[in-house]
Every structure is written in structure tokens, then in C-alpha cells.
CSV table of C-alpha atoms and ligand atoms in Angstrom, one decimal:
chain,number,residue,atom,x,y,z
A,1,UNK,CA,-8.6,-23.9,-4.0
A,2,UNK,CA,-9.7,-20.8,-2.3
A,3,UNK,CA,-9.2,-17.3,-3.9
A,4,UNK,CA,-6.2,-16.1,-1.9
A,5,UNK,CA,-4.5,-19.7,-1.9
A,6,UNK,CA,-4.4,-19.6,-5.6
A,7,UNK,CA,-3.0,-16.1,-5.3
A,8,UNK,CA,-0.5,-16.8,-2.9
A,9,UNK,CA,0.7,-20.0,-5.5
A,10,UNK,CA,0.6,-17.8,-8.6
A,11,UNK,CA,2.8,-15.0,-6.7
A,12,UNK,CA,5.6,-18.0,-5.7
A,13,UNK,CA,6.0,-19.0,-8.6
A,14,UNK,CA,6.1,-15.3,-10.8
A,15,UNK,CA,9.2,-15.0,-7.8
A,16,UNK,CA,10.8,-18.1,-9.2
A,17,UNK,CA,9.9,-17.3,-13.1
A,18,UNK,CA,10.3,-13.6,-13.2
A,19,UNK,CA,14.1,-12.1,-13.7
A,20,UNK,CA,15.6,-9.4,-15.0
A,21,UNK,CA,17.1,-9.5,-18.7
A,22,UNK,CA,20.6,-7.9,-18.0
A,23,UNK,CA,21.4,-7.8,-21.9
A,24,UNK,CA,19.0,-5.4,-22.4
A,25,UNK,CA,19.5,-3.6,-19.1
A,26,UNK,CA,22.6,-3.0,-20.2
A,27,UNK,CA,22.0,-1.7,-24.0
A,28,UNK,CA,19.5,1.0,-21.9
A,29,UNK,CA,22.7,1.8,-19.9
A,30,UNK,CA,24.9,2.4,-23.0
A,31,UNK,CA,21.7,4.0,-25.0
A,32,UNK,CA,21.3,6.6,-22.4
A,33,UNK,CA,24.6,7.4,-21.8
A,34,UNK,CA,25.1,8.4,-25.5
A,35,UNK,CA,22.7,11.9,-24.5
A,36,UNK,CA,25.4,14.3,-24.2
A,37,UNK,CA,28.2,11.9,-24.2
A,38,UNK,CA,31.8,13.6,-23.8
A,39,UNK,CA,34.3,12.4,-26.3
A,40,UNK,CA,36.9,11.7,-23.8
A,41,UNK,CA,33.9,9.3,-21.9
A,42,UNK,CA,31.1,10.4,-18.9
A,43,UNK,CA,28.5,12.3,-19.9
A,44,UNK,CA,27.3,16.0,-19.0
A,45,UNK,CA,23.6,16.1,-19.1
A,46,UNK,CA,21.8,19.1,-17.0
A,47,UNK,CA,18.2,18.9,-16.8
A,48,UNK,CA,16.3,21.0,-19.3
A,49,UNK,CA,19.0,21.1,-21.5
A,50,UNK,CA,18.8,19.7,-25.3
A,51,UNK,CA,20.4,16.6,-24.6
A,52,UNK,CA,18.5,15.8,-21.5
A,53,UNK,CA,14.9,16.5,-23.6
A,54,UNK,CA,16.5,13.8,-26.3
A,55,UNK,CA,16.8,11.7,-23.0
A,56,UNK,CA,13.7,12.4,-21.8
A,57,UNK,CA,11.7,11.5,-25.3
A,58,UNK,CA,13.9,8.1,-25.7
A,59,UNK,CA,13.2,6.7,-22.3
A,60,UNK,CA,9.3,7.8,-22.8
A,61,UNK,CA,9.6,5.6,-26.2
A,62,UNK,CA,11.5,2.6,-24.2
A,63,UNK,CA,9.0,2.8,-21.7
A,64,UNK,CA,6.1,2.6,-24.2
A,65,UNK,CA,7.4,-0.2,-26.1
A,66,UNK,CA,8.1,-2.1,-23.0
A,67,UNK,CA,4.2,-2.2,-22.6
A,68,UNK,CA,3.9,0.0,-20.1
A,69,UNK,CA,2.0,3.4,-19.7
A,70,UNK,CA,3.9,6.7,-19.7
A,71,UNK,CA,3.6,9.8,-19.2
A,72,UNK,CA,5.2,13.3,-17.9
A,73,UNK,CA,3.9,15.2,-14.9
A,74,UNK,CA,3.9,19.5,-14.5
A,75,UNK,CA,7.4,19.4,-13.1
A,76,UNK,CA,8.9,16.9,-15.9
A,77,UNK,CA,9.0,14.0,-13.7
A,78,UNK,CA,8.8,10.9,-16.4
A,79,UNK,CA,7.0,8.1,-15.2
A,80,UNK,CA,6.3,4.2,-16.8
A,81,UNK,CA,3.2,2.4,-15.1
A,82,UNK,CA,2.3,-1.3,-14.8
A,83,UNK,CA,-1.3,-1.1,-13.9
A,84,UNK,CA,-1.2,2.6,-13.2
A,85,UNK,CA,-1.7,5.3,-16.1
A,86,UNK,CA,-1.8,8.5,-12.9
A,87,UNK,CA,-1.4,8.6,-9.1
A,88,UNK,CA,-4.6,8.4,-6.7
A,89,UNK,CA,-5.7,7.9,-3.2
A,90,UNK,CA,-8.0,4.9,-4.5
A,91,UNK,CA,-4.8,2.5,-6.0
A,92,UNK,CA,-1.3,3.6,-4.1
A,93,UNK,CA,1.4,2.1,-6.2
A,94,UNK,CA,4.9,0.6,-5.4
A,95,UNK,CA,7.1,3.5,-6.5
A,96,UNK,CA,10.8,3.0,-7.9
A,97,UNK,CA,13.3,5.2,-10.2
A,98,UNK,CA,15.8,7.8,-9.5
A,99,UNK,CA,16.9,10.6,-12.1
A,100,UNK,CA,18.3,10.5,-16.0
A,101,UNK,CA,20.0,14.4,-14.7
A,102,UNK,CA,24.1,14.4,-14.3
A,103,UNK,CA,26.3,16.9,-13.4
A,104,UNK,CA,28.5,18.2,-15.4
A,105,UNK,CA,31.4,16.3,-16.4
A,106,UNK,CA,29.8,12.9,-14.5
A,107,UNK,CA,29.3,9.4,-15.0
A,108,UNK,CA,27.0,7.4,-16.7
A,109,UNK,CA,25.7,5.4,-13.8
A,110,UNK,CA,24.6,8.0,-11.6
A,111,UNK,CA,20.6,8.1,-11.6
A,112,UNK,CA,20.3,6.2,-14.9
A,113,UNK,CA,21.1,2.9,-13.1
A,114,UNK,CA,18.1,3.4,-10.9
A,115,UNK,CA,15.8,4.3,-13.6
A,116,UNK,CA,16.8,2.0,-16.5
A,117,UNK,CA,16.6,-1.0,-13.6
A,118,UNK,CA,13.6,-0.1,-12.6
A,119,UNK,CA,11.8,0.2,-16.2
A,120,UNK,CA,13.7,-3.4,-16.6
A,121,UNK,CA,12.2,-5.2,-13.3
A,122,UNK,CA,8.7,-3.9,-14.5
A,123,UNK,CA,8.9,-4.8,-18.3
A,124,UNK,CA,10.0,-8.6,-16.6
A,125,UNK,CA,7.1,-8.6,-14.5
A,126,UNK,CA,5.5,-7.8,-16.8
A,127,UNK,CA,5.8,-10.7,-19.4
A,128,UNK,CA,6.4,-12.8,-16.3
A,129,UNK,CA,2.6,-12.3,-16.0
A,130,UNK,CA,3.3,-11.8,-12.6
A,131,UNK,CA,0.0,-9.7,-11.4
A,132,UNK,CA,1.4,-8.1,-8.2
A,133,UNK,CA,-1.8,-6.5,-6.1
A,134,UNK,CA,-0.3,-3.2,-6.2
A,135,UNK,CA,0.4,-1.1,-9.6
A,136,UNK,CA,4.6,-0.7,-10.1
A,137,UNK,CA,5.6,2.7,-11.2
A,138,UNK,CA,9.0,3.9,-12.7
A,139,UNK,CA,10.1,7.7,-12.4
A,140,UNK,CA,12.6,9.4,-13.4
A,141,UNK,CA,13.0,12.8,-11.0
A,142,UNK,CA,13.5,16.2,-12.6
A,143,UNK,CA,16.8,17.8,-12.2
A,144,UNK,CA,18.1,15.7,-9.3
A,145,UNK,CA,21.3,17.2,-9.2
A,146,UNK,CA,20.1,20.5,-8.5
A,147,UNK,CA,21.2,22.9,-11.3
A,148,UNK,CA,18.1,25.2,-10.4
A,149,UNK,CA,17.5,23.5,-7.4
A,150,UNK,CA,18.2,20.0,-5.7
A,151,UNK,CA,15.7,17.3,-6.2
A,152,UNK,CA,13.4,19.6,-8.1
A,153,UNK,CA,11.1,17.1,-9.7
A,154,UNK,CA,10.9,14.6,-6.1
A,155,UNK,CA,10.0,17.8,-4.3
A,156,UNK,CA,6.9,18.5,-6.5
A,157,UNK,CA,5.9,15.5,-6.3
A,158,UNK,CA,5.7,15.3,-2.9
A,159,UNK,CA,4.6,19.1,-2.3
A,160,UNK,CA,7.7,20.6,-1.1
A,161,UNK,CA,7.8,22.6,-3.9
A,162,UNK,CA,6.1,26.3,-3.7
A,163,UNK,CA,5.5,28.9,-6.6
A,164,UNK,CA,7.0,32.0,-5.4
A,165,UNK,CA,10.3,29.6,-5.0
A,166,UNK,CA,10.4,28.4,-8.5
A,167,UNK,CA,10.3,32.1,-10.1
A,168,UNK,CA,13.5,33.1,-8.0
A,169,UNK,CA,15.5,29.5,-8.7
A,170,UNK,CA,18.9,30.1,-10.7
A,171,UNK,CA,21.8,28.2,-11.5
A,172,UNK,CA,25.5,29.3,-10.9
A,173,UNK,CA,26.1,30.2,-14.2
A,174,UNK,CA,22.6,33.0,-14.1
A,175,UNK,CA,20.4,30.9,-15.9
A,176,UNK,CA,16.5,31.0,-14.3
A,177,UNK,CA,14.6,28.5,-14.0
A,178,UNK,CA,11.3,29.8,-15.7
A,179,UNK,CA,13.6,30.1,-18.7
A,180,UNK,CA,15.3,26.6,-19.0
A,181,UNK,CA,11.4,25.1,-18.6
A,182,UNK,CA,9.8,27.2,-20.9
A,183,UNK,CA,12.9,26.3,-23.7
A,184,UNK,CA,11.9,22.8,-22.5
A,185,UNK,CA,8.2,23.6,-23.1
A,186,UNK,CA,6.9,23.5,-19.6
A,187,UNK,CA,6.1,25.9,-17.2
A,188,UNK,CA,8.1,26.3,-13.9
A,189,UNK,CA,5.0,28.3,-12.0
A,190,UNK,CA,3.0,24.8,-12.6
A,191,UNK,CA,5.5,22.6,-11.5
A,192,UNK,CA,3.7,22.5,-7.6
A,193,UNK,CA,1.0,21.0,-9.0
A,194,UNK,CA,2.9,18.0,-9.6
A,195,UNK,CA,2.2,17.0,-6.1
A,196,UNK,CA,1.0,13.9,-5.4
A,197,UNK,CA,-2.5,13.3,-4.0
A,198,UNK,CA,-1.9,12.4,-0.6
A,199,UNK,CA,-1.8,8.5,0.2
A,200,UNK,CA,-1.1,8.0,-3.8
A,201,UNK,CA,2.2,6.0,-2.8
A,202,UNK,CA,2.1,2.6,-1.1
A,203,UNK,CA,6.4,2.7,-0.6
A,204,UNK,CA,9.4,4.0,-2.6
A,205,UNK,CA,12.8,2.4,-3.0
A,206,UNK,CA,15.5,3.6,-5.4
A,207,UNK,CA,18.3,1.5,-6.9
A,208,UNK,CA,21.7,3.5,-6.7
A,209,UNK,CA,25.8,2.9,-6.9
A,210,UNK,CA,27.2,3.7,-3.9
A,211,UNK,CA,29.6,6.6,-5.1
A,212,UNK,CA,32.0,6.4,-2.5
A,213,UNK,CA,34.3,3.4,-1.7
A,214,UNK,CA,32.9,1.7,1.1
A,215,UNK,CA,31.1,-1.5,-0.6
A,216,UNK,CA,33.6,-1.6,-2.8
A,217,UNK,CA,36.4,-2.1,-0.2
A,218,UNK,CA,34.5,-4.0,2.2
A,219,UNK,CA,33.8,-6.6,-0.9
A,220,UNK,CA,30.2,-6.7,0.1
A,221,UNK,CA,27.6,-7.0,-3.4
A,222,UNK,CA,24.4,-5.1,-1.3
A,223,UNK,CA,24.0,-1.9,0.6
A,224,UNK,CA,21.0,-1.6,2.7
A,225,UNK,CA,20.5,1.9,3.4
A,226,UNK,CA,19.3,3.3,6.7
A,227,UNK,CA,19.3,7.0,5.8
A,228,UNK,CA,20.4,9.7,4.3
A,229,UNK,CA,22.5,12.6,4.6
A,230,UNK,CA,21.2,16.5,4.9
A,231,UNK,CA,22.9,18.9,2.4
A,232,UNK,CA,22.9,22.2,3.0
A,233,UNK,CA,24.3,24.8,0.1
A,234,UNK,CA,24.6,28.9,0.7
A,235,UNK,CA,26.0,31.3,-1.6
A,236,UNK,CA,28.1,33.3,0.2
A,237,UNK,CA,28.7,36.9,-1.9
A,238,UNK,CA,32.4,39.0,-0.3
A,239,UNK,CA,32.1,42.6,-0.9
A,240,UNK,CA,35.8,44.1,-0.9
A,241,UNK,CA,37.2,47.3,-3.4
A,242,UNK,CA,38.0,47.1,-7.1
A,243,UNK,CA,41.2,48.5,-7.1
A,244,UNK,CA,44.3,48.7,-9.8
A,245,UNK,CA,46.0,45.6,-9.1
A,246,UNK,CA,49.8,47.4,-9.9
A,247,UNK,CA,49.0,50.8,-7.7
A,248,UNK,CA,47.4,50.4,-4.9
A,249,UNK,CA,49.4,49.2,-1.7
A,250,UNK,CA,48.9,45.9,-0.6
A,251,UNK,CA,48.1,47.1,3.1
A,252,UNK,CA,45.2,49.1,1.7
A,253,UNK,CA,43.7,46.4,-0.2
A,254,UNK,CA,40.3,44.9,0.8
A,255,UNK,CA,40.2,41.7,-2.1
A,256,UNK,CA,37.3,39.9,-1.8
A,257,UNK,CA,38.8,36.7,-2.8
A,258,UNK,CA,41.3,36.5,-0.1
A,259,UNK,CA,38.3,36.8,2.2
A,260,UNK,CA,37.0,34.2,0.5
A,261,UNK,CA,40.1,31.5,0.5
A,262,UNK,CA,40.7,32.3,4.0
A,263,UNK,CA,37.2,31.4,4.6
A,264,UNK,CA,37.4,28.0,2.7
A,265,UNK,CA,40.6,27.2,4.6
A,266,UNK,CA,38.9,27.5,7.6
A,267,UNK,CA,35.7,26.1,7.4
A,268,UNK,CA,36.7,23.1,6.0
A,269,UNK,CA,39.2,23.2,9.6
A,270,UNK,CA,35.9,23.9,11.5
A,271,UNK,CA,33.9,21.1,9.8
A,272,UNK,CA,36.8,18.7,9.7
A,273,UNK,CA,37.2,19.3,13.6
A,274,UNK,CA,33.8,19.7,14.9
A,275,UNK,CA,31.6,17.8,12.5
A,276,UNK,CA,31.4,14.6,14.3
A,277,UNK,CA,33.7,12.4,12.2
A,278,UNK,CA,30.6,12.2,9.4
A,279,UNK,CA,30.5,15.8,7.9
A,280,UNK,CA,32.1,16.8,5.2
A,281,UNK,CA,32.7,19.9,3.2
A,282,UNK,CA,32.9,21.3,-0.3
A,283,UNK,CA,33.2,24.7,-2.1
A,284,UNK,CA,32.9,23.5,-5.6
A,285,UNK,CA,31.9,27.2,-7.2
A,286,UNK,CA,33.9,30.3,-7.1
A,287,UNK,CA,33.2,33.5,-9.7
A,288,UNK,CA,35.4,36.7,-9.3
A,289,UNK,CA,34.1,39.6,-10.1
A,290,UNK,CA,35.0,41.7,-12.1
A,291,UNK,CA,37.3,39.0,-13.5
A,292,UNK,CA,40.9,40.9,-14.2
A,293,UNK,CA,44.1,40.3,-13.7
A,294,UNK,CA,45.0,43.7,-13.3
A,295,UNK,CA,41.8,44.5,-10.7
A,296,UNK,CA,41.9,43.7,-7.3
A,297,UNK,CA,38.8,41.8,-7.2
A,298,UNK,CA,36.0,43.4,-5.3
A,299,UNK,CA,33.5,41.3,-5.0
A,300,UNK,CA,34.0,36.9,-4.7
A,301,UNK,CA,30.8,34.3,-4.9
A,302,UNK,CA,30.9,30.8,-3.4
A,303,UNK,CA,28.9,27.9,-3.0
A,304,UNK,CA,29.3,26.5,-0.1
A,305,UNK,CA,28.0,23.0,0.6
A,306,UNK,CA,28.1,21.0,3.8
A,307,UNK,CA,26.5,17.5,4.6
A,308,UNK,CA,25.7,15.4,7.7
A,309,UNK,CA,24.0,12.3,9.0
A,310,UNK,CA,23.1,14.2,11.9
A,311,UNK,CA,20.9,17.3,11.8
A,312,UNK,CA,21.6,18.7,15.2
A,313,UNK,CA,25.4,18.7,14.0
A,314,UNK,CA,24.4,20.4,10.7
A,315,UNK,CA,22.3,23.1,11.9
A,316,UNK,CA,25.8,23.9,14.5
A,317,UNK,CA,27.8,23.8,11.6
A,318,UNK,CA,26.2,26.0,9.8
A,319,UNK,CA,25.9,28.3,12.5
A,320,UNK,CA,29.7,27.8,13.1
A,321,UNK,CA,30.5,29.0,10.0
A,322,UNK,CA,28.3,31.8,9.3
A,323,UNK,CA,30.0,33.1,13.1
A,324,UNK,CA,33.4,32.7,11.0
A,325,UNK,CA,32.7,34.4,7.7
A,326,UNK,CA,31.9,37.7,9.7
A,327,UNK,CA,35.1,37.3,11.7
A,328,UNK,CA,37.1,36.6,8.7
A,329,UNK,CA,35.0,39.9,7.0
A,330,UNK,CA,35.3,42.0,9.7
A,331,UNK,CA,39.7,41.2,10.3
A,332,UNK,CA,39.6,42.2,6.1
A,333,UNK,CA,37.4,45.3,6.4
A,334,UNK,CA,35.0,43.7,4.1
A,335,UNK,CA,31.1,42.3,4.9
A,336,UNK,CA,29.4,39.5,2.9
A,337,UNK,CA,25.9,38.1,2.2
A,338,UNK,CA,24.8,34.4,2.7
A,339,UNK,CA,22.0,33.3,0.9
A,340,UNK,CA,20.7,29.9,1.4
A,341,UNK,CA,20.2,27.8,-1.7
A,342,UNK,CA,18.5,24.3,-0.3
A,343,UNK,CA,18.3,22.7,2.7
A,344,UNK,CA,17.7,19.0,3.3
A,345,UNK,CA,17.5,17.6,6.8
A,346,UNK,CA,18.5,14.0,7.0
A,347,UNK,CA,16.3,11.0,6.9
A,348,UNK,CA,15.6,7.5,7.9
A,349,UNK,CA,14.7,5.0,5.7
A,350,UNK,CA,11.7,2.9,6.1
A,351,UNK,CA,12.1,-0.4,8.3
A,352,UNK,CA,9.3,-1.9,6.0
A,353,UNK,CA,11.7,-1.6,2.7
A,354,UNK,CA,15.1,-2.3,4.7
A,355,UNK,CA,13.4,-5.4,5.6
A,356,UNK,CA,12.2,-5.9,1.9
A,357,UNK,CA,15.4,-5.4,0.6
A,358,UNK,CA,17.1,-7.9,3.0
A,359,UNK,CA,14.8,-10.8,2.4
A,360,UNK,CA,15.6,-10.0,-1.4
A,361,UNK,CA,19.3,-10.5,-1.0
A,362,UNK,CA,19.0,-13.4,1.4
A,363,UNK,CA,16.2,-15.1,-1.5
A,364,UNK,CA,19.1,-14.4,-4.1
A,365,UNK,CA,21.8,-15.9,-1.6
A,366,UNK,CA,24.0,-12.4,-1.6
A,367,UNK,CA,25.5,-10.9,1.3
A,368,UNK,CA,24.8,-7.0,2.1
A,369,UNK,CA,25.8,-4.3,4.7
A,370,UNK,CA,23.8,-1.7,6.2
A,371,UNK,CA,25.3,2.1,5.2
A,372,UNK,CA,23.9,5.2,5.6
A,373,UNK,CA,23.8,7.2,2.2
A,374,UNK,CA,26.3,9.9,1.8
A,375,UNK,CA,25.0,11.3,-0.9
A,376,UNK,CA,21.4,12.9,-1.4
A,377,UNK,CA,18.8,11.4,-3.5
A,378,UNK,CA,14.9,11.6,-4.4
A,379,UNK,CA,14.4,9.2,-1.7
A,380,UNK,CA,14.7,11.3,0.8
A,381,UNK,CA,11.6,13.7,-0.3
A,382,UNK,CA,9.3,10.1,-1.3
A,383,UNK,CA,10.3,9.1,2.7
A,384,UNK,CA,8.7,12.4,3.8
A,385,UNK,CA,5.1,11.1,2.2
A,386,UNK,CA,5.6,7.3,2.1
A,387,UNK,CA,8.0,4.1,3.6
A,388,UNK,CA,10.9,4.9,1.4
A,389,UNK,CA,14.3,3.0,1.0
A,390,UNK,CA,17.9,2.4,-1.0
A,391,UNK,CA,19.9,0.2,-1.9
A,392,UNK,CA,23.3,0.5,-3.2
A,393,UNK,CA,25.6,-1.9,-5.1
A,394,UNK,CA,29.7,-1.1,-4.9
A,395,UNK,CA,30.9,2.0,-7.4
A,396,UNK,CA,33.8,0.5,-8.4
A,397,UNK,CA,36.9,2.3,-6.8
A,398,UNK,CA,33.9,4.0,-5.2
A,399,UNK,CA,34.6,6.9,-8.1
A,400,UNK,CA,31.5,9.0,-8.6
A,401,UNK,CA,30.5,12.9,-10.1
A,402,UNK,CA,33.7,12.1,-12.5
A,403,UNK,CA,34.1,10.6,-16.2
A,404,UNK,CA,35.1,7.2,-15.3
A,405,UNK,CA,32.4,6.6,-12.7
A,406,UNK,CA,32.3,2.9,-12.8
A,407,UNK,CA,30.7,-0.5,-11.2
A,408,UNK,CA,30.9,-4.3,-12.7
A,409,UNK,CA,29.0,-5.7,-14.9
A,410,UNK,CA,27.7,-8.4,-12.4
A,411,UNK,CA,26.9,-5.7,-9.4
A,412,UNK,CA,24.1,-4.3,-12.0
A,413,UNK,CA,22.8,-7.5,-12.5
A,414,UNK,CA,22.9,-8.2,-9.2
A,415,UNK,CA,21.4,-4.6,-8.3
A,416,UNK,CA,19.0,-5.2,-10.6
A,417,UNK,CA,17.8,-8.7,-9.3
A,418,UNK,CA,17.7,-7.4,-5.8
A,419,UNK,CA,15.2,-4.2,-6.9
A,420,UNK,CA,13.0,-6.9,-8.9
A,421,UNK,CA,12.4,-9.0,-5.4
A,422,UNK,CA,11.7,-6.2,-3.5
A,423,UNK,CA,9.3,-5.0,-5.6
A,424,UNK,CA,7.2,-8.0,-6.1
A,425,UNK,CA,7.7,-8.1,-2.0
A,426,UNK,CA,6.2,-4.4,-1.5
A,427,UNK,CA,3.5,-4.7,-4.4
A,428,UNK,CA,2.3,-8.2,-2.6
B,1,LIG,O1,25.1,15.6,-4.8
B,1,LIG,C1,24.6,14.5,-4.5
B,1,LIG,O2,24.6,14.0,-3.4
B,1,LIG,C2,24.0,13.7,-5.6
B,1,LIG,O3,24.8,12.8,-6.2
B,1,LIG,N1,22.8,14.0,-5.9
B,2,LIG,MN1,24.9,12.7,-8.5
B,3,LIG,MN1,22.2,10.2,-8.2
């Protein structure tokens, strides 16, 4: 038998042999979710933060005593490698994961799904004996979430990431970067050179729930995602007066936080009206300053986030609104700052993996439905340096960023099955 033929006879059968082991898929799930558990459920689990280094050093042990090689790159990233030990030119690998981060007060699905299937479809290829022709990496992506900044360790990676940002990144609560890494032992001003050398990365596709309700009402096991969203946050700072809250007349007031509702009101009007039907709109952070009851507040921070599938529509939103925040200041007396905080432009995903992913759920006999993601993920820095793709199975009352973030049972299994045929597709 020639060379390839035998090759070709070994690979159909590791497809028919290899699957994944959902019992112990499963334990990883409930394993991980135990770092920085809540007691009423969910989990809150920032990056950098004590329970996420816990995290990090127990899925470095799992992915060691699943056999494969791990290690941690300048900007945290994890990784597990079958056949690969670093990332080169010479052997570009078949990349999967997604991120072990949450927010704060999320579920336990989010990001650890991706990851924990991923480390399971390589430990079963792995005593499959399957010997795919391309090395199979697992990664899990610093900070994901963006509590410094969003999709910190997937930027890095893929040189997005530059040095003078990284001393400047903060989260809400004042907290810099530089300090949360070094507490973590790493260095934030080396995180850039976590780049990838270029070519290093054959194709990327992340597992995911869905996290809104669309598979899950439609009844359908598979998404197939075509691409993903752009997410745009600004802090916006009001500047009004301190003033006695009791004395001062109401006509003379200029109250920053007023400035700021009456902003929120409206640009969630403007978005809602002129976004296209697919935009959406969120202030999820608001600090008062100085803080008292008794002050008229004189200065009010948001975060303002916006999303689209389209980037034309984005980029007009975001003009829209800055054109309203200096009508609203100017009406009030008042002026404001924006400051952008991250940017992402939307992105398609890779026909090569769509089409991997399909003939995956048509091998395993499961329907699926083509979505675009409305949420952001690290697949949409890997599709700016390699074919990249998703797939999502349904969140279960499509509940996501909350405690009782949910999905069956079966849809991980499922989930799980589909990520293991598309990799031994894309790794040959
Ligand atoms: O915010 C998001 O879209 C996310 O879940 N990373
Ligand atoms: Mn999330
Ligand atoms: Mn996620």
C-alpha cells in the first residue's frame, strides 16, 4: 500500500474510533467552575486575580496529565500542545480554546466550555492514536472579557497588542494593568512579545454557547458562525458643579449625572432607531463623583458600549452619539470627555472552517444554522492572522453574563463531538 493510502486508511478510521469522553469533560466543567465560585451559584473570576491564577495552575496540571505539552506565553495566554511544545513558521498548528476569564457575577460556561472541550478533543486524539499531520493546540486567552482591556491575551498573540498601550490600560474600578500582572508575576510591558511568528497558525476555531436565545428557540443543536460583531466601548467623563444638594436652586444647577441619564435615554433611542435592526446598546458602568447625597454631583463617568455586525453602521453610530453628548452638554451648561477604551471592527469567519464545521455536524447526523456571533470572542483577533471560525451550541433560555447561565448536558457533548471532527478535518 502506498505511503499516503495507508495514511488516508489510518485517518478514517481514528474518525470512527476517536470520541470525546463527556464524563470527564464534564468533571473539568464542574472543577473549574469551583475558582471563585459564588455561594448563591456562577462564578466571578477576573483575570489576574487569585482565583483566576488557581485556574490558571489547575488547567496547566490537567493539561499535563492529559499528556500533552503546556506551557504559558508573555501575556498569560495558557496553551496544551499535541505535537507542538511553541509556535513556528516551520509546523503551523490547528489552533482551538477560548478563555477561563468571566465577568463578574457570570456563568460557568462562558470561555471554559471552549477551553475544557478543546483540552478534551486533544487528550481523545490523543489515545486514539490518531496522528493528525498538523500539531493541535489548546489556549486559553488572557482576560477575554476585557477588565483591562478586551481580548487582551488573543491580541498579543496575534500582534495587536503595543507597549505604550499596556502601561495606560485600567479597569473601572482604577486598577492598572502593570499592577494586576506583576501581582500575577508577569510583566504587562512584555506581553507584545507574545505575538505569534507570522504563518505559526494553520486555522483557529473556538467552541462557544451561544448566549443569547436564538438556537435555543429555533431548537437547532449547531450554530455555524459567519462572523462576528464589532464592540466599541468609550468612557464618557460629564463635568457639571459640586454644589450643596439642599441650597442651591434647582435652575442653577449643572449635575453631571442628569447629563449623563439624559444621554443614556437617548442614545439607546438613537441606536434603537438608526442602528440597522442589529445594534445594540449598553451602559453597564456609572460612578458619581464625589458620591453624596447631599452634593450635587459634579462630575458622572460611563461606559458606554455599542455593537454591530456592520462596521459602516458602527462607525455612524458612534459618530451619532458623540454629535448628541455635546448637544445634551451644551442644553445643561456642562462639556464632557470621551475616551475610547477598545475598538473591534467586525469579522468574517473563514469559509475553510464553516465548511469544516458543517461536514462535522452532517458526519455526526446533527442539524445546525448559520448565525452571526453577537458577542465578541478571541476569534475574531486569530481571523485577522489565520482562517478562523465558531461554533455555537444553544445557551439554554439563551441566559448568558448571569449566575444561572446554562446549556444541556447533551448540547456539550454534542458541542464537544462537533469541535473533535473539525479538528481532525483542519489538522488532515
Ligand atoms: O462581552 C462579550 O461579548 C463577551 O462575552 N466577551
Ligand atoms: Mn463573556
Ligand atoms: Mn466568552
Amino acid at each position: 500500500m502506498d505511503p499516503s493510502a495507508r495514511k488516508s486508511r489510518l485517518y478514517s478510521v481514528s474518525l470512527v474510533t476517536t470520541s470525546v469522553n463527556a464524563s470527564r469533560l464534564h468533571s473539568r466543567i464542574a472543577a473549574l467552575a469551583r475558582f471563585g465560585a459564588l455561594p448563591g451559584g456562577g462564578v466571578t473570576r477576573s483575570c489576574w486575580s487569585p482565583p483566576y491564577e488557581a485556574a490558571r495552575a489547575w488547567l496547566l496540571d490537567e493539561i499535563r496529565s492529559a499528556g500533552l505539552h503546556g506551557w504559558v506565553d508573555l501575556a498569560g495566554n495558557v496553551f496544551g500542545g499535541l505535537g507542538a511544545a511553541a509556535f513556528s513558521a516551520a509546523t503551523p498548528v490547528v489552533l482551538t480554546g477560548s478563555h477561563i476569564d468571566t465577568v463578574p457575577e457570570g456563568g460557568i460556561l462562558d470561555g471554559a466550555l471552549g477551553v475544557l472541550a478543546g483540552l478534551e478533543c486533544l487528550q481523545a486524539i490523543r489515545a486514539a492514536g490518531a496522528a493528525p499531520r498538523r500539531p493541535l493546540v489548546v489556549s486559553a486567552w488572557s482576560d477575554e472579557e476585557g477588565r483591562y482591556a478586551s481580548l487582551f491575551g488573543s491580541r498579543a498573540f496575534c500582534g495587536r497588542l503595543d507597549a505604550a498601550a499596556t502601561a495606560t490600560m485600567t479597569a473601572v474600578d482604577g486598577e492598572r494593568l502593570v499592577d494586576a500582572m506583576a501581582r500575577a508575576g508577569f510583566d504587562a510591558h512584555r506581553a507584545p512579545e507574545a505575538r505569534a511568528p507570522d504563518g505559526a497558525v494553520h486555522a483557529y476555531v473556538e467552541l462557544h454557547i451561544e448566549q443569547g436565545p436564538r438556537l435555543d428557540e429555533a431548537g437547532v443543536p449547531i450554530a455555524v458562525v459567519d462572523s462576528i460583531v464589532g464592540v466599541r466601548r468609550t468612557r464618557l467623563i460629564f463635568h457639571g458643579q459640586a454644589d450643596h444638594a439642599g441650597t442651591t436652586p434647582m435652575e442653577r444647577r449643572r449635575d453631571a449625572f442628569l447629563a449623563a441619564a439624559e444621554y443614556a435615554l437617548k442614545a439607546r433611542e438613537l441606536v434603537v432607531e438608526r442602528g440597522g435592526g442589529g445594534s445594540v446598546t449598553n451602559i453597564g458602568v456609572v460612578q458619581v463623583h464625589p458620591g453624596a447625597s447631599n452634593i450635587v454631583p459634579g462630575r458622572a463617568e460611563i461606559v458606554h458600549e455599542m455593537r454591530s455586525p456592520d462596521a459602516e453602521t458602527l462607525e455612524r453610530l458612534a459618530r451619532e452619539c458623540e454629535a448628541l453628548a455635546t448637544d445634551v452638554v451644551d442644553r445643561r451648561g456642562i462639556r464632557f470627555d470621551a475616551v475610547r477604551m477598545s475598538q473591534t471592527t467586525p469579522v468574517a469567519c473563514s469559509p475553510k472552517v464553516r465548511a469544516a464545521v458543517e461536514a462535522a455536524c452532517k458526519r455526526l447526523g446533527l442539524g445546525w444554522k448559520t448565525l452571526y456571533s453577537a458577542a465578541g470572542h478571541d476569534a475574531q483577533n486569530l481571523a485577522l492572522i489565520a482562517d478562523a471560525g465558531m461554533l455555537f451550541i444553544p445557551s439554554r433560555g439563551g441566559k448568558s453574563h448571569r449566575v444561572d447561565e446554562t446549556s444541556d448536558a447533551e448540547a456539550i457533548e454534542r458541542g464537544a463531538s462537533v469541535l473533535l471532527h473539525t479538528l481532525l478535518t483542519l489538522a488532515g
